[in-house]
Amino acid sequence: MEELRPEFDKRGVKVVTVSVDLPEVIADRRHLHGLQATMLSDQSLVVTDAFGLRNQGVHSAPPSESAKALPVPATLLIGRDGTVLWRDLSENYQRRSDPSVVLAAMEAHFDTLQ
Amino acid sequence: MGNMRLGTKIGLLAAAVAALTAWYWFHLTGNVALPEDRTAFVVVFLGCVVLGVAAFVKRTSWLGTLPPLFAIAVGLFFPYTMMISEQVVARDAAIEVGDTIPRFASIDDSGVEFDSRSLSGHLVLIKFFRAHW
């Protein structure tokens, strides 16, 4: 996602990531996911549940996982008034939102706003 | 070649099909181009398992046990990962286009508290992802 950084900056987009990892694990992995994003640790799935994105699948978390469940991979674009403008839910964790898909969505939903 | 046991031959075939299919899988994964419907993959991988078992039934040479074992392992592993990777959300609970995002508080990777009010007035991209694995 970090390859879209110039596109985020151009539009003044704030990027927030949510995962169930411990803060120190996220900090460790920060270089992989996004150097300038706000990276939230949602161990108790409070944020995930507020968005209704808890994975209800039976095998949602392997036994080694510290969290008891996981979010469904999802990307949301939010307008200045807090309205969801675009949503991409992955049916499978091996398919995440492709950067080109996210860019097209920003062009369609952010660039048409005044 | 001529005196190779039938089971060994079947095992080699099974391993070759399993390796090629796994390679193709990774190739598609790399391009984020895996199809939604993976029935064909499941069929081929489980076919490798069947061939692998058939190789043992037909008897292999000692070294010949390795290809069918590989085929069986690969053939079981991929359908297993597909099984555990199913994503299901409670559709009526999931946030949708047009909804206003809920107010939330959390902590970031430096342990600093985060309040979603800091997002108002900004264009925002929120990304939920599974843990690092």
PDB file of N, CA and C in Angstrom, chain A residues 7-95:
ATOM      1  N   GLU A   7       0.002   9.312  -3.937  1.00  0.00           N
ATOM      2  CA  GLU A   7      -1.425   9.509  -4.230  1.00  0.00           C
ATOM      3  C   GLU A   7      -2.184   9.907  -2.961  1.00  0.00           C
ATOM      4  N   PHE A   8      -1.797   9.343  -1.824  1.00  0.00           N
ATOM      5  CA  PHE A   8      -2.434   9.725  -0.552  1.00  0.00           C
ATOM      6  C   PHE A   8      -2.078  11.177  -0.225  1.00  0.00           C
ATOM      7  N   ASP A   9      -0.797  11.502  -0.353  1.00  0.00           N
ATOM      8  CA  ASP A   9      -0.329  12.841   0.008  1.00  0.00           C
ATOM      9  C   ASP A   9      -0.989  13.912  -0.859  1.00  0.00           C
ATOM     10  N   LYS A  10      -1.085  13.601  -2.153  1.00  0.00           N
ATOM     11  CA  LYS A  10      -1.678  14.545  -3.104  1.00  0.00           C
ATOM     12  C   LYS A  10      -3.090  14.941  -2.689  1.00  0.00           C
ATOM     13  N   ARG A  11      -3.814  13.979  -2.120  1.00  0.00           N
ATOM     14  CA  ARG A  11      -5.214  14.209  -1.756  1.00  0.00           C
ATOM     15  C   ARG A  11      -5.390  14.510  -0.273  1.00  0.00           C
ATOM     16  N   GLY A  12      -4.298  14.475   0.451  1.00  0.00           N
ATOM     17  CA  GLY A  12      -4.387  14.684   1.892  1.00  0.00           C
ATOM     18  C   GLY A  12      -5.129  13.573   2.610  1.00  0.00           C
ATOM     19  N   VAL A  13      -4.949  12.336   2.120  1.00  0.00           N
ATOM     20  CA  VAL A  13      -5.670  11.203   2.699  1.00  0.00           C
ATOM     21  C   VAL A  13      -4.943  10.684   3.934  1.00  0.00           C
ATOM     22  N   LYS A  14      -5.681  10.544   5.039  1.00  0.00           N
ATOM     23  CA  LYS A  14      -5.133   9.904   6.237  1.00  0.00           C
ATOM     24  C   LYS A  14      -5.302   8.398   6.089  1.00  0.00           C
ATOM     25  N   VAL A  15      -4.245   7.665   6.325  1.00  0.00           N
ATOM     26  CA  VAL A  15      -4.313   6.204   6.204  1.00  0.00           C
ATOM     27  C   VAL A  15      -4.252   5.590   7.596  1.00  0.00           C
ATOM     28  N   VAL A  16      -5.238   4.745   7.884  1.00  0.00           N
ATOM     29  CA  VAL A  16      -5.310   4.068   9.178  1.00  0.00           C
ATOM     30  C   VAL A  16      -5.382   2.568   8.921  1.00  0.00           C
ATOM     31  N   THR A  17      -4.539   1.793   9.583  1.00  0.00           N
ATOM     32  CA  THR A  17      -4.653   0.342   9.454  1.00  0.00           C
ATOM     33  C   THR A  17      -5.087  -0.235  10.797  1.00  0.00           C
ATOM     34  N   VAL A  18      -5.832  -1.325  10.728  1.00  0.00           N
ATOM     35  CA  VAL A  18      -6.317  -1.992  11.931  1.00  0.00           C
ATOM     36  C   VAL A  18      -5.966  -3.471  11.827  1.00  0.00           C
ATOM     37  N   SER A  19      -5.252  -3.976  12.806  1.00  0.00           N
ATOM     38  CA  SER A  19      -5.001  -5.423  12.856  1.00  0.00           C
ATOM     39  C   SER A  19      -4.998  -5.855  14.317  1.00  0.00           C
ATOM     40  N   VAL A  20      -4.997  -7.145  14.540  1.00  0.00           N
ATOM     41  CA  VAL A  20      -5.081  -7.635  15.916  1.00  0.00           C
ATOM     42  C   VAL A  20      -3.700  -7.856  16.534  1.00  0.00           C
ATOM     43  N   ASP A  21      -2.679  -7.497  15.815  1.00  0.00           N
ATOM     44  CA  ASP A  21      -1.328  -7.686  16.344  1.00  0.00           C
ATOM     45  C   ASP A  21      -1.074  -6.796  17.555  1.00  0.00           C
ATOM     46  N   LEU A  22      -0.142  -7.233  18.388  1.00  0.00           N
ATOM     47  CA  LEU A  22       0.322  -6.406  19.496  1.00  0.00           C
ATOM     48  C   LEU A  22       1.038  -5.179  18.931  1.00  0.00           C
ATOM     49  N   PRO A  23       0.974  -4.054  19.653  1.00  0.00           N
ATOM     50  CA  PRO A  23       1.634  -2.838  19.154  1.00  0.00           C
ATOM     51  C   PRO A  23       3.095  -3.077  18.773  1.00  0.00           C
ATOM     52  N   GLU A  24       3.817  -3.846  19.585  1.00  0.00           N
ATOM     53  CA  GLU A  24       5.247  -4.029  19.280  1.00  0.00           C
ATOM     54  C   GLU A  24       5.448  -4.861  18.012  1.00  0.00           C
ATOM     55  N   VAL A  25       4.522  -5.782  17.760  1.00  0.00           N
ATOM     56  CA  VAL A  25       4.620  -6.564  16.523  1.00  0.00           C
ATOM     57  C   VAL A  25       4.368  -5.664  15.313  1.00  0.00           C
ATOM     58  N   ILE A  26       3.365  -4.794  15.438  1.00  0.00           N
ATOM     59  CA  ILE A  26       3.069  -3.864  14.342  1.00  0.00           C
ATOM     60  C   ILE A  26       4.267  -2.953  14.097  1.00  0.00           C
ATOM     61  N   ALA A  27       4.835  -2.450  15.194  1.00  0.00           N
ATOM     62  CA  ALA A  27       5.992  -1.556  15.063  1.00  0.00           C
ATOM     63  C   ALA A  27       7.126  -2.271  14.325  1.00  0.00           C
ATOM     64  N   ASP A  28       7.294  -3.547  14.650  1.00  0.00           N
ATOM     65  CA  ASP A  28       8.308  -4.377  14.000  1.00  0.00           C
ATOM     66  C   ASP A  28       8.091  -4.487  12.500  1.00  0.00           C
ATOM     67  N   ARG A  29       6.800  -4.590  12.144  1.00  0.00           N
ATOM     68  CA  ARG A  29       6.442  -4.846  10.741  1.00  0.00           C
ATOM     69  C   ARG A  29       6.126  -3.558   9.991  1.00  0.00           C
ATOM     70  N   ARG A  30       6.261  -2.461  10.638  1.00  0.00           N
ATOM     71  CA  ARG A  30       5.818  -1.192  10.050  1.00  0.00           C
ATOM     72  C   ARG A  30       6.396  -0.974   8.658  1.00  0.00           C
ATOM     73  N   HIS A  31       7.665  -1.338   8.482  1.00  0.00           N
ATOM     74  CA  HIS A  31       8.306  -1.098   7.186  1.00  0.00           C
ATOM     75  C   HIS A  31       7.644  -1.904   6.066  1.00  0.00           C
ATOM     76  N   LEU A  32       6.938  -2.993   6.440  1.00  0.00           N
ATOM     77  CA  LEU A  32       6.293  -3.816   5.406  1.00  0.00           C
ATOM     78  C   LEU A  32       4.960  -3.223   4.972  1.00  0.00           C
ATOM     79  N   HIS A  33       4.276  -2.582   5.900  1.00  0.00           N
ATOM     80  CA  HIS A  33       2.884  -2.220   5.636  1.00  0.00           C
ATOM     81  C   HIS A  33       2.667  -0.750   5.328  1.00  0.00           C
ATOM     82  N   GLY A  34       3.361   0.118   5.996  1.00  0.00           N
ATOM     83  CA  GLY A  34       3.095   1.524   5.745  1.00  0.00           C
ATOM     84  C   GLY A  34       3.835   2.393   6.737  1.00  0.00           C
ATOM     85  N   LEU A  35       4.814   3.112   6.249  1.00  0.00           N
ATOM     86  CA  LEU A  35       5.672   3.866   7.147  1.00  0.00           C
ATOM     87  C   LEU A  35       4.950   5.057   7.758  1.00  0.00           C
ATOM     88  N   GLN A  36       3.991   5.612   7.011  1.00  0.00           N
ATOM     89  CA  GLN A  36       3.373   6.831   7.504  1.00  0.00           C
ATOM     90  C   GLN A  36       1.933   6.647   7.917  1.00  0.00           C
ATOM     91  N   ALA A  37       1.461   5.424   7.923  1.00  0.00           N
ATOM     92  CA  ALA A  37       0.071   5.200   8.308  1.00  0.00           C
ATOM     93  C   ALA A  37      -0.050   5.202   9.835  1.00  0.00           C
ATOM     94  N   THR A  38      -1.259   5.507  10.312  1.00  0.00           N
ATOM     95  CA  THR A  38      -1.573   5.275  11.721  1.00  0.00           C
ATOM     96  C   THR A  38      -1.925   3.800  11.834  1.00  0.00           C
ATOM     97  N   MET A  39      -1.143   3.057  12.599  1.00  0.00           N
ATOM     98  CA  MET A  39      -1.355   1.611  12.643  1.00  0.00           C
ATOM     99  C   MET A  39      -1.895   1.214  14.014  1.00  0.00           C
ATOM    100  N   LEU A  40      -3.177   0.831  14.027  1.00  0.00           N
ATOM    101  CA  LEU A  40      -3.842   0.538  15.289  1.00  0.00           C
ATOM    102  C   LEU A  40      -3.752  -0.936  15.644  1.00  0.00           C
ATOM    103  N   SER A  41      -3.629  -1.174  16.949  1.00  0.00           N
ATOM    104  CA  SER A  41      -3.615  -2.531  17.470  1.00  0.00           C
ATOM    105  C   SER A  41      -4.980  -2.806  18.080  1.00  0.00           C
ATOM    106  N   ASP A  42      -5.698  -3.741  17.493  1.00  0.00           N
ATOM    107  CA  ASP A  42      -7.084  -4.001  17.898  1.00  0.00           C
ATOM    108  C   ASP A  42      -7.211  -5.400  18.482  1.00  0.00           C
ATOM    109  N   GLN A  43      -6.411  -5.665  19.505  1.00  0.00           N
ATOM    110  CA  GLN A  43      -6.364  -6.992  20.130  1.00  0.00           C
ATOM    111  C   GLN A  43      -7.723  -7.496  20.596  1.00  0.00           C
ATOM    112  N   SER A  44      -8.541  -6.611  21.138  1.00  0.00           N
ATOM    113  CA  SER A  44      -9.828  -7.053  21.665  1.00  0.00           C
ATOM    114  C   SER A  44     -10.941  -6.937  20.621  1.00  0.00           C
ATOM    115  N   LEU A  45     -10.579  -6.593  19.387  1.00  0.00           N
ATOM    116  CA  LEU A  45     -11.515  -6.489  18.262  1.00  0.00           C
ATOM    117  C   LEU A  45     -12.622  -5.459  18.476  1.00  0.00           C
ATOM    118  N   VAL A  46     -12.357  -4.459  19.307  1.00  0.00           N
ATOM    119  CA  VAL A  46     -13.354  -3.418  19.555  1.00  0.00           C
ATOM    120  C   VAL A  46     -13.635  -2.642  18.267  1.00  0.00           C
ATOM    121  N   VAL A  47     -12.566  -2.246  17.579  1.00  0.00           N
ATOM    122  CA  VAL A  47     -12.732  -1.482  16.338  1.00  0.00           C
ATOM    123  C   VAL A  47     -13.327  -2.380  15.254  1.00  0.00           C
ATOM    124  N   THR A  48     -12.785  -3.588  15.153  1.00  0.00           N
ATOM    125  CA  THR A  48     -13.287  -4.549  14.160  1.00  0.00           C
ATOM    126  C   THR A  48     -14.787  -4.773  14.323  1.00  0.00           C
ATOM    127  N   ASP A  49     -15.226  -4.944  15.560  1.00  0.00           N
ATOM    128  CA  ASP A  49     -16.651  -5.176  15.811  1.00  0.00           C
ATOM    129  C   ASP A  49     -17.490  -3.922  15.561  1.00  0.00           C
ATOM    130  N   ALA A  50     -16.932  -2.743  15.869  1.00  0.00           N
ATOM    131  CA  ALA A  50     -17.667  -1.505  15.623  1.00  0.00           C
ATOM    132  C   ALA A  50     -17.997  -1.372  14.128  1.00  0.00           C
ATOM    133  N   PHE A  51     -17.098  -1.915  13.294  1.00  0.00           N
ATOM    134  CA  PHE A  51     -17.310  -1.869  11.844  1.00  0.00           C
ATOM    135  C   PHE A  51     -17.999  -3.131  11.326  1.00  0.00           C
ATOM    136  N   GLY A  52     -18.263  -4.067  12.207  1.00  0.00           N
ATOM    137  CA  GLY A  52     -18.928  -5.308  11.803  1.00  0.00           C
ATOM    138  C   GLY A  52     -18.072  -6.180  10.914  1.00  0.00           C
ATOM    139  N   LEU A  53     -16.769  -6.156  11.127  1.00  0.00           N
ATOM    140  CA  LEU A  53     -15.865  -6.864  10.207  1.00  0.00           C
ATOM    141  C   LEU A  53     -15.179  -8.065  10.852  1.00  0.00           C
ATOM    142  N   ARG A  54     -15.731  -8.543  11.963  1.00  0.00           N
ATOM    143  CA  ARG A  54     -15.146  -9.740  12.559  1.00  0.00           C
ATOM    144  C   ARG A  54     -15.399 -10.926  11.631  1.00  0.00           C
ATOM    145  N   ASN A  55     -14.373 -11.712  11.401  1.00  0.00           N
ATOM    146  CA  ASN A  55     -14.520 -12.904  10.565  1.00  0.00           C
ATOM    147  C   ASN A  55     -15.281 -13.970  11.349  1.00  0.00           C
ATOM    148  N   GLN A  56     -16.445 -14.372  10.812  1.00  0.00           N
ATOM    149  CA  GLN A  56     -17.270 -15.375  11.489  1.00  0.00           C
ATOM    150  C   GLN A  56     -16.900 -16.793  11.077  1.00  0.00           C
ATOM    151  N   GLY A  57     -15.887 -16.906  10.215  1.00  0.00           N
ATOM    152  CA  GLY A  57     -15.496 -18.235   9.744  1.00  0.00           C
ATOM    153  C   GLY A  57     -15.023 -19.118  10.888  1.00  0.00           C
ATOM    154  N   VAL A  58     -15.287 -20.408  10.755  1.00  0.00           N
ATOM    155  CA  VAL A  58     -14.958 -21.357  11.823  1.00  0.00           C
ATOM    156  C   VAL A  58     -13.467 -21.354  12.133  1.00  0.00           C
ATOM    157  N   HIS A  59     -12.675 -21.333  11.074  1.00  0.00           N
ATOM    158  CA  HIS A  59     -11.229 -21.437  11.262  1.00  0.00           C
ATOM    159  C   HIS A  59     -10.574 -20.066  11.231  1.00  0.00           C
ATOM    160  N   SER A  60     -11.278 -19.079  11.775  1.00  0.00           N
ATOM    161  CA  SER A  60     -10.806 -17.719  11.547  1.00  0.00           C
ATOM    162  C   SER A  60      -9.466 -17.439  12.207  1.00  0.00           C
ATOM    163  N   ALA A  61      -9.182 -18.039  13.307  1.00  0.00           N
ATOM    164  CA  ALA A  61      -7.889 -17.794  13.940  1.00  0.00           C
ATOM    165  C   ALA A  61      -7.191 -19.109  14.240  1.00  0.00           C
ATOM    166  N   PRO A  62      -5.952 -19.258  13.803  1.00  0.00           N
ATOM    167  CA  PRO A  62      -5.209 -20.465  14.134  1.00  0.00           C
ATOM    168  C   PRO A  62      -4.870 -20.472  15.623  1.00  0.00           C
ATOM    169  N   PRO A  63      -4.609 -21.629  16.183  1.00  0.00           N
ATOM    170  CA  PRO A  63      -4.392 -21.735  17.620  1.00  0.00           C
ATOM    171  C   PRO A  63      -3.228 -20.871  18.111  1.00  0.00           C
ATOM    172  N   SER A  64      -2.288 -20.588  17.231  1.00  0.00           N
ATOM    173  CA  SER A  64      -1.111 -19.845  17.639  1.00  0.00           C
ATOM    174  C   SER A  64      -1.407 -18.356  17.792  1.00  0.00           C
ATOM    175  N   GLU A  65      -2.541 -17.946  17.268  1.00  0.00           N
ATOM    176  CA  GLU A  65      -2.848 -16.517  17.264  1.00  0.00           C
ATOM    177  C   GLU A  65      -3.176 -16.028  18.669  1.00  0.00           C
ATOM    178  N   SER A  66      -2.680 -14.844  19.021  1.00  0.00           N
ATOM    179  CA  SER A  66      -2.951 -14.336  20.363  1.00  0.00           C
ATOM    180  C   SER A  66      -4.380 -13.808  20.462  1.00  0.00           C
ATOM    181  N   ALA A  67      -4.906 -13.270  19.370  1.00  0.00           N
ATOM    182  CA  ALA A  67      -6.279 -12.779  19.385  1.00  0.00           C
ATOM    183  C   ALA A  67      -7.234 -13.950  19.174  1.00  0.00           C
ATOM    184  N   LYS A  68      -8.470 -13.803  19.674  1.00  0.00           N
ATOM    185  CA  LYS A  68      -9.398 -14.931  19.590  1.00  0.00           C
ATOM    186  C   LYS A  68     -10.110 -15.006  18.245  1.00  0.00           C
ATOM    187  N   ALA A  69     -10.064 -13.938  17.493  1.00  0.00           N
ATOM    188  CA  ALA A  69     -10.651 -13.932  16.153  1.00  0.00           C
ATOM    189  C   ALA A  69      -9.913 -12.904  15.323  1.00  0.00           C
ATOM    190  N   LEU A  70     -10.305 -12.787  14.084  1.00  0.00           N
ATOM    191  CA  LEU A  70      -9.618 -11.871  13.174  1.00  0.00           C
ATOM    192  C   LEU A  70     -10.637 -11.063  12.386  1.00  0.00           C
ATOM    193  N   PRO A  71     -10.219  -9.888  11.909  1.00  0.00           N
ATOM    194  CA  PRO A  71     -11.100  -9.163  11.004  1.00  0.00           C
ATOM    195  C   PRO A  71     -11.053  -9.785   9.616  1.00  0.00           C
ATOM    196  N   VAL A  72     -12.106  -9.549   8.854  1.00  0.00           N
ATOM    197  CA  VAL A  72     -12.067  -9.870   7.434  1.00  0.00           C
ATOM    198  C   VAL A  72     -11.248  -8.770   6.764  1.00  0.00           C
ATOM    199  N   PRO A  73     -10.308  -9.125   5.903  1.00  0.00           N
ATOM    200  CA  PRO A  73      -9.540  -8.071   5.241  1.00  0.00           C
ATOM    201  C   PRO A  73     -10.488  -7.136   4.490  1.00  0.00           C
ATOM    202  N   ALA A  74     -10.337  -5.851   4.735  1.00  0.00           N
ATOM    203  CA  ALA A  74     -11.256  -4.887   4.115  1.00  0.00           C
ATOM    204  C   ALA A  74     -10.552  -3.555   3.953  1.00  0.00           C
ATOM    205  N   THR A  75     -10.934  -2.823   2.926  1.00  0.00           N
ATOM    206  CA  THR A  75     -10.437  -1.468   2.733  1.00  0.00           C
ATOM    207  C   THR A  75     -11.648  -0.552   2.549  1.00  0.00           C
ATOM    208  N   LEU A  76     -11.625   0.583   3.267  1.00  0.00           N
ATOM    209  CA  LEU A  76     -12.729   1.533   3.210  1.00  0.00           C
ATOM    210  C   LEU A  76     -12.201   2.907   2.834  1.00  0.00           C
ATOM    211  N   LEU A  77     -12.948   3.621   1.998  1.00  0.00           N
ATOM    212  CA  LEU A  77     -12.660   5.028   1.748  1.00  0.00           C
ATOM    213  C   LEU A  77     -13.761   5.843   2.426  1.00  0.00           C
ATOM    214  N   ILE A  78     -13.327   6.830   3.222  1.00  0.00           N
ATOM    215  CA  ILE A  78     -14.251   7.607   4.032  1.00  0.00           C
ATOM    216  C   ILE A  78     -14.172   9.075   3.626  1.00  0.00           C
ATOM    217  N   GLY A  79     -15.319   9.708   3.446  1.00  0.00           N
ATOM    218  CA  GLY A  79     -15.363  11.126   3.109  1.00  0.00           C
ATOM    219  C   GLY A  79     -15.116  12.012   4.325  1.00  0.00           C
ATOM    220  N   ARG A  80     -15.023  13.309   4.104  1.00  0.00           N
ATOM    221  CA  ARG A  80     -14.706  14.233   5.206  1.00  0.00           C
ATOM    222  C   ARG A  80     -15.792  14.246   6.279  1.00  0.00           C
ATOM    223  N   ASP A  81     -17.017  13.887   5.891  1.00  0.00           N
ATOM    224  CA  ASP A  81     -18.112  13.874   6.863  1.00  0.00           C
ATOM    225  C   ASP A  81     -18.263  12.517   7.556  1.00  0.00           C
ATOM    226  N   GLY A  82     -17.335  11.607   7.295  1.00  0.00           N
ATOM    227  CA  GLY A  82     -17.382  10.307   7.961  1.00  0.00           C
ATOM    228  C   GLY A  82     -18.227   9.265   7.246  1.00  0.00           C
ATOM    229  N   THR A  83     -18.676   9.579   6.034  1.00  0.00           N
ATOM    230  CA  THR A  83     -19.492   8.621   5.282  1.00  0.00           C
ATOM    231  C   THR A  83     -18.612   7.653   4.502  1.00  0.00           C
ATOM    232  N   VAL A  84     -18.991   6.381   4.516  1.00  0.00           N
ATOM    233  CA  VAL A  84     -18.263   5.389   3.727  1.00  0.00           C
ATOM    234  C   VAL A  84     -18.587   5.599   2.252  1.00  0.00           C
ATOM    235  N   LEU A  85     -17.548   5.843   1.457  1.00  0.00           N
ATOM    236  CA  LEU A  85     -17.749   6.094   0.023  1.00  0.00           C
ATOM    237  C   LEU A  85     -17.483   4.850  -0.817  1.00  0.00           C
ATOM    238  N   TRP A  86     -16.649   3.968  -0.286  1.00  0.00           N
ATOM    239  CA  TRP A  86     -16.264   2.776  -1.050  1.00  0.00           C
ATOM    240  C   TRP A  86     -15.833   1.711  -0.060  1.00  0.00           C
ATOM    241  N   ARG A  87     -16.116   0.482  -0.392  1.00  0.00           N
ATOM    242  CA  ARG A  87     -15.767  -0.622   0.490  1.00  0.00           C
ATOM    243  C   ARG A  87     -15.305  -1.799  -0.343  1.00  0.00           C
ATOM    244  N   ASP A  88     -14.226  -2.402   0.088  1.00  0.00           N
ATOM    245  CA  ASP A  88     -13.751  -3.606  -0.586  1.00  0.00           C
ATOM    246  C   ASP A  88     -13.521  -4.678   0.463  1.00  0.00           C
ATOM    247  N   LEU A  89     -14.349  -5.708   0.442  1.00  0.00           N
ATOM    248  CA  LEU A  89     -14.168  -6.824   1.358  1.00  0.00           C
ATOM    249  C   LEU A  89     -13.518  -7.958   0.598  1.00  0.00           C
ATOM    250  N   SER A  90     -12.480  -8.528   1.177  1.00  0.00           N
ATOM    251  CA  SER A  90     -11.860  -9.680   0.527  1.00  0.00           C
ATOM    252  C   SER A  90     -12.563 -10.939   0.984  1.00  0.00           C
ATOM    253  N   GLU A  91     -12.834 -11.801   0.029  1.00  0.00           N
ATOM    254  CA  GLU A  91     -13.429 -13.082   0.385  1.00  0.00           C
ATOM    255  C   GLU A  91     -12.348 -14.050   0.851  1.00  0.00           C
ATOM    256  N   ASN A  92     -11.127 -13.668   0.605  1.00  0.00           N
ATOM    257  CA  ASN A  92     -10.044 -14.584   0.919  1.00  0.00           C
ATOM    258  C   ASN A  92      -8.799 -13.790   1.255  1.00  0.00           C
ATOM    259  N   TYR A  93      -8.089 -14.204   2.297  1.00  0.00           N
ATOM    260  CA  TYR A  93      -6.965 -13.383   2.725  1.00  0.00           C
ATOM    261  C   TYR A  93      -5.837 -13.368   1.714  1.00  0.00           C
ATOM    262  N   GLN A  94      -5.866 -14.326   0.799  1.00  0.00           N
ATOM    263  CA  GLN A  94      -4.805 -14.331  -0.206  1.00  0.00           C
ATOM    264  C   GLN A  94      -5.074 -13.273  -1.276  1.00  0.00           C
ATOM    265  N   ARG A  95      -6.269 -12.691  -1.250  1.00  0.00           N
ATOM    266  CA  ARG A  95      -6.577 -11.605  -2.177  1.00  0.00           C
ATOM    267  C   ARG A  95      -6.804 -10.348  -1.368  1.00  0.00           C
TER     268      ARG A  95
END
